[in-house]
Coordinates of C-alpha atoms in Angstrom, one line a residue:
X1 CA 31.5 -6.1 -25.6
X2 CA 34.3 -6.6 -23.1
X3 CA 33.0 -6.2 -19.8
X4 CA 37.1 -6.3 -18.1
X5 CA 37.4 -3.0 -20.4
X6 CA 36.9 0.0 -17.3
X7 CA 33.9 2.0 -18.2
X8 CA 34.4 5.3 -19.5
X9 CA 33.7 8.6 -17.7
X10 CA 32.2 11.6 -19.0
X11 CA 30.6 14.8 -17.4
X12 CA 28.5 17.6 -18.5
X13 CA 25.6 19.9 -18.8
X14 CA 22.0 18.7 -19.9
X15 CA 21.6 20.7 -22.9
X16 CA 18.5 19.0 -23.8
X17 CA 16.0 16.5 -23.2
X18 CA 15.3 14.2 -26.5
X19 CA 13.0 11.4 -25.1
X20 CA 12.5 10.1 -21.6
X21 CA 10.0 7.3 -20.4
X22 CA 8.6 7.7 -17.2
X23 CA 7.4 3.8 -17.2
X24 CA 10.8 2.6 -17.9
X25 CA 13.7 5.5 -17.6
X26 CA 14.8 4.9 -20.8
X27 CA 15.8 8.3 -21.7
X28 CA 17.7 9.9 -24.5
X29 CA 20.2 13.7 -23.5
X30 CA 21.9 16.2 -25.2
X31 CA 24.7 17.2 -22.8
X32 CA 27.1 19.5 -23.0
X33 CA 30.6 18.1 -22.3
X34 CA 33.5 20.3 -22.1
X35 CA 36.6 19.4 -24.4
X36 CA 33.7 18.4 -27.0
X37 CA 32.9 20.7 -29.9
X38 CA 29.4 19.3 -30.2
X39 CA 26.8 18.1 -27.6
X40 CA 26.9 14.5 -26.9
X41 CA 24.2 12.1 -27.2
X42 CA 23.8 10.2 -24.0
X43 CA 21.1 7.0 -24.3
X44 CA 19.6 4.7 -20.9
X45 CA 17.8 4.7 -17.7
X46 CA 18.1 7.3 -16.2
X47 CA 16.1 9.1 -13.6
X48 CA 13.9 12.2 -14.1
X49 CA 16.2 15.1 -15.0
X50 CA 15.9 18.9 -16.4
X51 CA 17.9 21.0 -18.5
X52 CA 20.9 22.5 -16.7
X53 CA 21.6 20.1 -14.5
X54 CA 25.1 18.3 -14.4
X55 CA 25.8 14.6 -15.2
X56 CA 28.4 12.5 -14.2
X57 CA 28.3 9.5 -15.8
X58 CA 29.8 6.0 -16.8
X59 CA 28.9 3.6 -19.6
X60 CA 30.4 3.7 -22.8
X61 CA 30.6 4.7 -26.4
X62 CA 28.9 2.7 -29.0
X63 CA 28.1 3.8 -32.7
X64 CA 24.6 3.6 -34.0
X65 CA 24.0 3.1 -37.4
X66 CA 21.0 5.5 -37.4
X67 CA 22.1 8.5 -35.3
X68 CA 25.7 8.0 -34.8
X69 CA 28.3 8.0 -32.0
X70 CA 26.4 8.0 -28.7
X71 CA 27.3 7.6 -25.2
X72 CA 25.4 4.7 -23.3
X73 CA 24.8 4.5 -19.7
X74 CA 25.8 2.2 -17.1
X75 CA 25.3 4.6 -13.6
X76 CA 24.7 7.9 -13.6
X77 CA 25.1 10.7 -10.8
X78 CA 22.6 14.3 -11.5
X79 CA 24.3 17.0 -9.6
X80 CA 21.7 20.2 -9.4
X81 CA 23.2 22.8 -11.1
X82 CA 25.1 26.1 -9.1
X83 CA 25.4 28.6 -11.4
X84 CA 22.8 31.1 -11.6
X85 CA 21.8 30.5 -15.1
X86 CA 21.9 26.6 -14.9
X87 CA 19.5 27.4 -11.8
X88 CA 17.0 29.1 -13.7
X89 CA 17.0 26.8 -16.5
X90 CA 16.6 24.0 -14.0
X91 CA 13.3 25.8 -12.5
X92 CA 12.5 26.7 -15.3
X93 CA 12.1 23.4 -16.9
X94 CA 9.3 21.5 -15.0
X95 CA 10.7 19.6 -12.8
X96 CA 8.9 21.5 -9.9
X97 CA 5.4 21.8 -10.1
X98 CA 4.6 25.3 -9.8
X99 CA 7.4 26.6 -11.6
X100 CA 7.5 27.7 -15.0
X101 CA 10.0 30.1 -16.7
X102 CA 8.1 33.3 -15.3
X103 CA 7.9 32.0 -12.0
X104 CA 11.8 30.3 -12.8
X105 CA 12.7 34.1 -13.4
X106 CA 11.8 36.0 -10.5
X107 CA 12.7 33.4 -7.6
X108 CA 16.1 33.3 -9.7
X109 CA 16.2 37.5 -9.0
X110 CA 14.9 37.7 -5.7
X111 CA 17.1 34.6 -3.8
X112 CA 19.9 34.0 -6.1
X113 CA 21.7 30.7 -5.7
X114 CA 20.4 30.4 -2.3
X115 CA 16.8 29.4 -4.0
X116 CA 16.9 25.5 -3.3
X117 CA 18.0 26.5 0.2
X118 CA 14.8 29.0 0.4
X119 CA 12.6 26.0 -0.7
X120 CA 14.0 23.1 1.3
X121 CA 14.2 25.5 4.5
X122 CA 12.2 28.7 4.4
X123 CA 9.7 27.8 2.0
X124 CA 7.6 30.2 3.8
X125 CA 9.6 32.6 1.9
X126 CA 8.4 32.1 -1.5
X127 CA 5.7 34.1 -0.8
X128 CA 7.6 37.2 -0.8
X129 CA 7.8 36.5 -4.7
X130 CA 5.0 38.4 -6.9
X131 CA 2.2 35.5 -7.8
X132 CA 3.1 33.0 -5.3
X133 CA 0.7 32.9 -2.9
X134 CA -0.2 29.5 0.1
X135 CA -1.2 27.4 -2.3
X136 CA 1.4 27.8 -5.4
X137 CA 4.1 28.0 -2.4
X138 CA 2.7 24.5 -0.6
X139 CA 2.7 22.6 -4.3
X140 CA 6.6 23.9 -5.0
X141 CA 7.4 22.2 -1.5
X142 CA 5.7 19.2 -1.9
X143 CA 7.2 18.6 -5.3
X144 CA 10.5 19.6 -4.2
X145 CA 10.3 17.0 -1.6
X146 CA 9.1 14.5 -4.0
X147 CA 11.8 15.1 -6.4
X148 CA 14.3 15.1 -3.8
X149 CA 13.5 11.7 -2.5
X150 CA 13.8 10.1 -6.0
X151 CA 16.9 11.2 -6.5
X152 CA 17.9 10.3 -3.2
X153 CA 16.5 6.6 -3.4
X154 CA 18.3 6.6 -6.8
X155 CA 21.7 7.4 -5.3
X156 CA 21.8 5.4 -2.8
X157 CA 21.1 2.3 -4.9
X158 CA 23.6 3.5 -7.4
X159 CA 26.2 4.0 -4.4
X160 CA 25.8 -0.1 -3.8
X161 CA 26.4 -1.1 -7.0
X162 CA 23.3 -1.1 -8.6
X163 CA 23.1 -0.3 -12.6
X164 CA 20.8 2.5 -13.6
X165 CA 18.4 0.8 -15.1
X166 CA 17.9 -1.9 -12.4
X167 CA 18.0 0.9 -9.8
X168 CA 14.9 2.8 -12.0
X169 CA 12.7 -0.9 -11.4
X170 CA 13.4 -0.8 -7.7
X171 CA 12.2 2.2 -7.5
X172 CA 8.9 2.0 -9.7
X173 CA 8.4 -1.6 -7.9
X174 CA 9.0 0.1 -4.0
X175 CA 8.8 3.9 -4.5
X176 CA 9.5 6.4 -1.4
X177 CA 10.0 3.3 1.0
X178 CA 12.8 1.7 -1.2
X179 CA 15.4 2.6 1.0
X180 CA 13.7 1.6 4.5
X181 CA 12.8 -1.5 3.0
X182 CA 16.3 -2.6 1.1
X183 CA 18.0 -1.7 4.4
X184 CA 15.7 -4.1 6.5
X185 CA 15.9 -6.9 4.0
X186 CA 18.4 -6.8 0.9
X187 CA 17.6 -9.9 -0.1
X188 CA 14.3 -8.7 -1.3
X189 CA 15.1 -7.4 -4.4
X190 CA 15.9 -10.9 -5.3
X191 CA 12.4 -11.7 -4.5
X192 CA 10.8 -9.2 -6.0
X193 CA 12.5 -7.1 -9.2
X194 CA 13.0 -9.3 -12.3
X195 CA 16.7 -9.3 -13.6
X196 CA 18.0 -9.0 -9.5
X197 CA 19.3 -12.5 -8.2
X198 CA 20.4 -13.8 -5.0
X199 CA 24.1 -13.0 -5.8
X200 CA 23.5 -9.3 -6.7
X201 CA 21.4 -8.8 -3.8
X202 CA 24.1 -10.2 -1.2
X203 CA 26.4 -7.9 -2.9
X204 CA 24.3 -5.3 -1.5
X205 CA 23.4 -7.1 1.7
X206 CA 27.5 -6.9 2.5
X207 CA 27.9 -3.1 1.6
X208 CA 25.5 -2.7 4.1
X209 CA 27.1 -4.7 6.4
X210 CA 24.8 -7.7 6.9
X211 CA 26.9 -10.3 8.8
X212 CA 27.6 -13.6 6.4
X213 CA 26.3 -15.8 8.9
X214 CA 23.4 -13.8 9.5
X215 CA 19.4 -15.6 9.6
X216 CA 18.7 -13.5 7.0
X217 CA 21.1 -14.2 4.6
X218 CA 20.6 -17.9 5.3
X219 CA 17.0 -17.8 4.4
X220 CA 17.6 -15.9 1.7
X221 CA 20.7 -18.6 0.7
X222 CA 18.5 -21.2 0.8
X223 CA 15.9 -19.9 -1.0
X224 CA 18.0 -19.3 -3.8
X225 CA 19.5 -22.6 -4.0
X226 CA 15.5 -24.0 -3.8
X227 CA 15.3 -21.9 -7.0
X228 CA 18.4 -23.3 -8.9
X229 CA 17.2 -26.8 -8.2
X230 CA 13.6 -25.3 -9.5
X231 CA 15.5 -24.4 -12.8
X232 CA 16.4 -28.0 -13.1
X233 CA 13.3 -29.6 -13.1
X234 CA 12.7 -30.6 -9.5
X235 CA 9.8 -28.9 -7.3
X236 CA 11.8 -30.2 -4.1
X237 CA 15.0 -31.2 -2.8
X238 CA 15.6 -33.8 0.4
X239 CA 16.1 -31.6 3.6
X240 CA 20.0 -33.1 3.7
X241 CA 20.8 -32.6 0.5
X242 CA 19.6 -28.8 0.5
X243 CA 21.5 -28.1 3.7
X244 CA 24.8 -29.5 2.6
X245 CA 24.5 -27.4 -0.7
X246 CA 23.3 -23.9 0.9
X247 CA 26.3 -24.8 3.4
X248 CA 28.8 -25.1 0.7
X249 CA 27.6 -22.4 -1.1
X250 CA 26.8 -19.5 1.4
X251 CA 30.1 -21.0 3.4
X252 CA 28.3 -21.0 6.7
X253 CA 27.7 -23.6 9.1
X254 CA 24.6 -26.3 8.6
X255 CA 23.6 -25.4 11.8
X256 CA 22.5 -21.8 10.8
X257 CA 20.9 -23.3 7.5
X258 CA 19.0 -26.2 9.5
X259 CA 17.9 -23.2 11.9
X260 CA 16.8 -21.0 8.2
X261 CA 14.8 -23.8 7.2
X262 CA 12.8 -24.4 10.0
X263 CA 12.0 -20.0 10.4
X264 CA 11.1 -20.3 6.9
X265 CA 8.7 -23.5 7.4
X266 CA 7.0 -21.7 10.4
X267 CA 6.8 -18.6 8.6
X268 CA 5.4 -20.3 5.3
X269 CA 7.3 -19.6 2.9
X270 CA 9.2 -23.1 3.1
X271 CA 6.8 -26.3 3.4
X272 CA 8.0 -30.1 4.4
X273 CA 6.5 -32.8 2.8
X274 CA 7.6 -36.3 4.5
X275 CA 6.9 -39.6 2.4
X276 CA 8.8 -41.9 4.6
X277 CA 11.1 -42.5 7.4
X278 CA 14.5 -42.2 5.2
X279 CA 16.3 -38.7 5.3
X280 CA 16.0 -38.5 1.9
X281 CA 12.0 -38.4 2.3
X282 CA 11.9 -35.3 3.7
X283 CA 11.4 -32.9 1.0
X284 CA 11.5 -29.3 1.1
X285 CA 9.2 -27.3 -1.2
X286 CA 8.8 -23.7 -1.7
X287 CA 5.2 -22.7 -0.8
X288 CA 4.5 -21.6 -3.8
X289 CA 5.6 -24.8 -5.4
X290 CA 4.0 -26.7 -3.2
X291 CA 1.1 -24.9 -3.5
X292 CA 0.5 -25.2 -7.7
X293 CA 1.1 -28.9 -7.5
X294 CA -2.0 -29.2 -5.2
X295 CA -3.8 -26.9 -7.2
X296 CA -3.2 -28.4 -10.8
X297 CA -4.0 -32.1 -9.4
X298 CA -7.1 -30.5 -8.0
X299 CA -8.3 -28.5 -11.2
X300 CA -7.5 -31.7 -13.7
X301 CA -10.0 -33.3 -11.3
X302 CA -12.6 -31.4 -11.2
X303 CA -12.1 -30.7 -14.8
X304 CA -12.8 -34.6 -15.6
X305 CA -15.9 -34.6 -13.9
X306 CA -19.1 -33.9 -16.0
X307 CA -20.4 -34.0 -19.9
X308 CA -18.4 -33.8 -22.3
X309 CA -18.9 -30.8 -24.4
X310 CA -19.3 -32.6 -27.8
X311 CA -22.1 -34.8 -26.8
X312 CA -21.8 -37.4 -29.3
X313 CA -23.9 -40.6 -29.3
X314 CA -22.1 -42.8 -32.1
X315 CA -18.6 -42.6 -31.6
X316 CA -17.7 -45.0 -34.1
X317 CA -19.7 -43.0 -36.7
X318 CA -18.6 -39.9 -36.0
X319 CA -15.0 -41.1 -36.2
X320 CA -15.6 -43.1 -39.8
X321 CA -17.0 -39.0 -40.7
X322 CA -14.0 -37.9 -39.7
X323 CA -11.5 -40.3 -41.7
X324 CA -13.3 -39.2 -45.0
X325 CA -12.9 -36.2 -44.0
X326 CA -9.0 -36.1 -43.6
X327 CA -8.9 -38.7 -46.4
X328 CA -7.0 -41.3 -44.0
X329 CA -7.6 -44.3 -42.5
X330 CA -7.0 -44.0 -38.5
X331 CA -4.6 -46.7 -36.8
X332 CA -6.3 -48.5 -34.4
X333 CA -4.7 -46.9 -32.0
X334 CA -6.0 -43.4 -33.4
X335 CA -9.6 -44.5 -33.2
X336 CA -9.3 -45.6 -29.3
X337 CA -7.6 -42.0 -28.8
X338 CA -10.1 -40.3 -30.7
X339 CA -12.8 -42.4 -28.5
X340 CA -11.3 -41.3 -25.4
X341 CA -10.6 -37.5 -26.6
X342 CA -14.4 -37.8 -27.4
X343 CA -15.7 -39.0 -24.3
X344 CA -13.2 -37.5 -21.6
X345 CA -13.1 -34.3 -20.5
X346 CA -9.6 -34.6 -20.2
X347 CA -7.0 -36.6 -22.4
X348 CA -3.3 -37.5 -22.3
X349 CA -2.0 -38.3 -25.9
X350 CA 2.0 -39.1 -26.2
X351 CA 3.9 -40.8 -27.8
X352 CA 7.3 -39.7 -29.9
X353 CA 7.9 -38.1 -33.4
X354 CA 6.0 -39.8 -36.4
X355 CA 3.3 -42.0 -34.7
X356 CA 0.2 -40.4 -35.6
X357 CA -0.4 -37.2 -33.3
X358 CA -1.0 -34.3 -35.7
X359 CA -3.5 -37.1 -37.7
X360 CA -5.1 -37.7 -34.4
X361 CA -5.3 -34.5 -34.1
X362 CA -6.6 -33.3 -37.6
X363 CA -9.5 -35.8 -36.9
X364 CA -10.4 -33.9 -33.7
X365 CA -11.1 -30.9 -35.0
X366 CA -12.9 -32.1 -37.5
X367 CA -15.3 -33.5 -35.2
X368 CA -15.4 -30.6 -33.3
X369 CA -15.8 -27.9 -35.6
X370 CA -18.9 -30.3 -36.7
X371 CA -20.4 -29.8 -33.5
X372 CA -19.4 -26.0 -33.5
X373 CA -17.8 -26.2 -30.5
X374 CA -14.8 -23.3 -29.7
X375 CA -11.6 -24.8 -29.7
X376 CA -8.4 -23.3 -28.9
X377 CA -5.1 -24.7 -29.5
X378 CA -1.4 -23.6 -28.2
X379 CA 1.8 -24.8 -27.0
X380 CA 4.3 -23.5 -25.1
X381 CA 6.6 -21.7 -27.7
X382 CA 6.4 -20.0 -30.7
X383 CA 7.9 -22.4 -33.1
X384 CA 5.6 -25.1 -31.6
X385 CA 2.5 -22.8 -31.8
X386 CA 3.5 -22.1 -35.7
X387 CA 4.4 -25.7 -35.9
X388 CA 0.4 -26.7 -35.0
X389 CA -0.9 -24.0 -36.9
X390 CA 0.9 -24.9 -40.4
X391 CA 0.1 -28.7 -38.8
X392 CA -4.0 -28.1 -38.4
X393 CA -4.8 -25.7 -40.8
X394 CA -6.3 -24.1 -37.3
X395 CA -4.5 -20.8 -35.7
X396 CA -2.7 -21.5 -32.7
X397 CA -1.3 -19.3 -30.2
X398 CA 1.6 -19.4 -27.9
X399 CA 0.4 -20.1 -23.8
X400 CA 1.3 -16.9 -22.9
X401 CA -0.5 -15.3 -25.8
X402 CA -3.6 -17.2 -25.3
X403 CA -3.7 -15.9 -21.5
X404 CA -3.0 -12.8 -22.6
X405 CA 0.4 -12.1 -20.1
X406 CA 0.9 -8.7 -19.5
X407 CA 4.3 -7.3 -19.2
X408 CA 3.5 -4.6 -16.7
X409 CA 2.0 -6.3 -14.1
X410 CA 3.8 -9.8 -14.8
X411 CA 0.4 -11.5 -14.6
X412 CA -2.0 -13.3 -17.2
X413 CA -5.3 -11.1 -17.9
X414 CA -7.3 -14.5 -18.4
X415 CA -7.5 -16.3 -15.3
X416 CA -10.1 -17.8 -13.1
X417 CA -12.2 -14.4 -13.0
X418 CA -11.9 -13.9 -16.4
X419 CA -11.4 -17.5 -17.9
X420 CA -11.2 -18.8 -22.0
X421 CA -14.0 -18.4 -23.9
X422 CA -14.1 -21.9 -25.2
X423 CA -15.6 -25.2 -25.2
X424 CA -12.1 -27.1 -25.9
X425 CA -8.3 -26.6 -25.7
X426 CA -5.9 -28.3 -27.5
X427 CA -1.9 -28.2 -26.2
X428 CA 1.0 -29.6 -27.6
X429 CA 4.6 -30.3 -26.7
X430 CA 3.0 -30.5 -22.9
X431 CA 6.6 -32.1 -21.6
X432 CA 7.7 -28.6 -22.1
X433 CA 5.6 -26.7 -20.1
X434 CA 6.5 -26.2 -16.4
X435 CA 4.6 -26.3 -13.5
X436 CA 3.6 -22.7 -12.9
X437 CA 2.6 -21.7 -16.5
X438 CA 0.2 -25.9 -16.4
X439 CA -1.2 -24.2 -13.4
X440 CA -1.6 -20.9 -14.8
X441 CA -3.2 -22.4 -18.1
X442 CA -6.0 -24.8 -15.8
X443 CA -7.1 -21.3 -14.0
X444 CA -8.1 -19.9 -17.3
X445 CA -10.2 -23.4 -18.3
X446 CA -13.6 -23.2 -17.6
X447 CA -15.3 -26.2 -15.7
X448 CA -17.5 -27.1 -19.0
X449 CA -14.7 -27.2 -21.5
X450 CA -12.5 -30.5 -22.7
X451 CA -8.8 -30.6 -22.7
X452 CA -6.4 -32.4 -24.7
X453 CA -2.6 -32.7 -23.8
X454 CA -0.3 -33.5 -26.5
X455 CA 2.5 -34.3 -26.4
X456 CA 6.1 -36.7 -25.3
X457 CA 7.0 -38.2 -22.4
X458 CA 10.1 -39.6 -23.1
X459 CA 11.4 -35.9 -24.4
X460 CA 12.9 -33.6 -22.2
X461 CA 10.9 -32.2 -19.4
X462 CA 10.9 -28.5 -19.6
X463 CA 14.1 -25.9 -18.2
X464 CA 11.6 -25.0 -15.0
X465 CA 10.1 -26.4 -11.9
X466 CA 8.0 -29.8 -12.4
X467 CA 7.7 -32.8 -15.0
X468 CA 4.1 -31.7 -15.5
X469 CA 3.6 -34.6 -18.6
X470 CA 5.3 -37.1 -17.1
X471 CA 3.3 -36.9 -13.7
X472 CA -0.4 -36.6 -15.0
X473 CA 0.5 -39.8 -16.8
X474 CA 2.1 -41.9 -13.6
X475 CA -1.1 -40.5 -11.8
X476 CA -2.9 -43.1 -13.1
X477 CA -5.7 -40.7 -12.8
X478 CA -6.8 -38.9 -16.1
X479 CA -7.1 -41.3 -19.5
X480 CA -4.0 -41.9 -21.2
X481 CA -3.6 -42.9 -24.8
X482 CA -0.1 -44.0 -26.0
X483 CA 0.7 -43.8 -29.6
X484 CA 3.5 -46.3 -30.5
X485 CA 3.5 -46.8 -34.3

């Protein structure tokens, strides 16, 4: 689709109401559009709205296979309806609790078109209205109100430049305060709703007339470029370095970024890590960064310490079991990885394509289901994870799967409260997982259980922050067992 093609523009009456979500927005309209001979089908986010009222929209036409030609939405504007019998249908419809067609009908007869005035101003008036007494007249208000603020948080956003759909997450994410709170800081959006970057939200931040060299734009700058860096690899960039790029980028002085960094240090929300006198040793981290290194150093620690969960005495005879059981004779290199995997709680085993790993592996859970223990295995990605399983003979999950993310609240249900049932985990391709999702993964590990990371250090690290594989192994601290042949 050619996004240089202007939208189109249509406008109309809601006819009908096919679907609408109130989780996501995602609703489907029959509207009726004058110069049409048929209503049109309009599909997308768009906020709560009743039958009768008026739509101006923009998006454009697109032909479904399934239900034909239909009109999808970019931005929409819901205008409340003034003719008498668009008002009625209106009340009529839901939208205010309180109101149902009876009740639709006779406020309709007794104030006319002047009804939305009678409830926003003289509410006290509804009671002169057969059945509506205090309490049917105070819920009316109060929905009214309610109504009226969604749809005015949903026109301002739209006003600035921001799609339907994205405009529908701000306000699920901030509710009534989304306007107080996008005025006093833009730049949160890009901090807090998925699918909102830095760029869009200075796009607002300048319709509303933040100053380009303003501190909060050059937090927010540097932030951002902290995050691009992040999507690179790296967990922290050299203080010059990161001030000449936000510089270039937000085209303000280093001055002002220097000035950002050091708010955003004091604040916490920036932290310095200094390794040595040179310029280029002082690294800035975002906290949060900063923060998950500490903690996944600190959790493969303590994970080391203690029994191992298979208890084995003989080593050597449980790994001859294990070759007859697989039908191969283990390398000499397998057998001193299978000795560590069987006597550390955790183990590094690398090494590149077609040295011996998925063996290694095989020979593993051999042991282990011997001893009954639980053992989990995943890897970062779905073709790994069905890679493993067609590998092992053993069903293995995605990470995110096996933690059991949930979309709604952008957090993993198994965690440190609520950790994996198991007695070992097995990952592979571990030089693709990031930072975050290593850390993420050690919360859910209970202290008891063994872990075994799979995987290549000399392959690519992974497209977000931190070279997780390749750093446990130059730690020097956790067992290491390189597979070369």
């Amino acid at each position: 689709m050619n996004k240089d093609v202007p939208l189109d523009v249509i406008k109309g009456t809601v006819e009908r109401i096919v679907f609408h979500s109130e989780e996501t927005g995602f609703t489907v309209l029959r509207i009726n559009v004058p110069g049409y001979p048929e209503p049109v089908t309009m599909v997308g986010n768009i906020p709560e709205v009743m039958v009768g009222e008026t739509v101006h929209a923009h998006g454009r036409w697109v032909i479904n296979k399934q239900y034909g030609r239909e009109f999808h939405v970019e931005s929409v504007r819901l205008v409340p309806p003034e003719s008498l019998e668009g008002i009625e249908k209106f009340l009529a419809s839901g939208l205010i609790k309180g109101i149902g067609p009876v009740y639709a009908k006779r406020l309709c007869e007794k104030f006319g078109t002047r009804i939305f005035e009678i409830i926003e101003k003289e509410s006290v008036r509804l009671e002169e209205v057969e059945g509506i007494g205090k309490v049917r007249r105070q819920l009316i208000k109060q929905s009214w109100e309610q109504t009226r603020t969604i749809r005015n948080i949903m026109t301002f956003l739209l006003e600035h430049g921001v799609t339907t759909a994205r405009a529908f997450r701000i306000y699920k994410f901030y509710g009534e305060e989304a306007i107080q709170r996008i005025k006093a800081d833009p730049y949160c959006l890009a901090r807090d709703i998925k699918g909102i970057g830095f760029k869009t939200a200075d796009s607002i931040a300048q319709k509303l007339g933040i100053e380009k060299t303003s501190d909060i734009r050059a937090r927010a700058g540097v932030e951002y470029v902290l995050l691009e860096i992040s999507s690179d690899g790296h967990c922290a960039c050299p203080r010059h370095v990161l001030v000449e790029k936000a510089s270039k980028i937000l085209e303000i002085p280093p001055d002002i970024i220097e000035q950002a960094i050091d708010h955003d240090i004091e604040a916490g929300h920036l932290v310095m890590d200094t390794l040595g006198p040179a310029p280029s040793h002082r690294l800035i981290f975002l906290a949060h960064l900063y923060r998950a290194e500490y903690e996944l150093a600190e959790r493969l620690k303590n994970l080391l310490l203690g029994e191992h969960p298979a208890s084995i005495s003989n080593i050597d005879k449980a790994i001859e079991w294990s070759e007859k059981q697989i039908g191969l004779k283990l390398a000499d290199a397998q057998r001193q990885a299978m000795k560590t995997a069987l006597t550390n709680k955790v183990t590094v085993i690398t090494g590149g394509p077609g040295v011996g790993k998925t063996t290694l592996i095989n020979a593993i859970l051999k042991v282990f289901s011997a001893k009954k223990l639980e053992t989990l295995l995943c890897a970062p990605t779905g073709r790994a994870a069905k890679r493993m399983t067609e590998a092992t003979g053993h069903p293995a999950k995605t990470i995110h799967r096996l933690l059991e993310y949930d979309p709604s609240t952008g957090r993993f249900k198994r965690n440190v409260e609520n950790p994996l049932e198991a007695d070992a985990i097995i990952v592979d391709e571990v030089s693709m997982i990031d930072l975050p999702l290593a850390c993420s993964l050690l919360r859910a590990i209970s202290p008891h259980s063994a872990l075994i990371l799979v995987g290549d250090a000399d392959q690519l690290p992974s497209v977000g922050p931190g070279a997780v594989l390749r750093d446990i192994i130059k730690s020097n601290v956790f067992p290491v067992v390189r597979l070369s042949h």
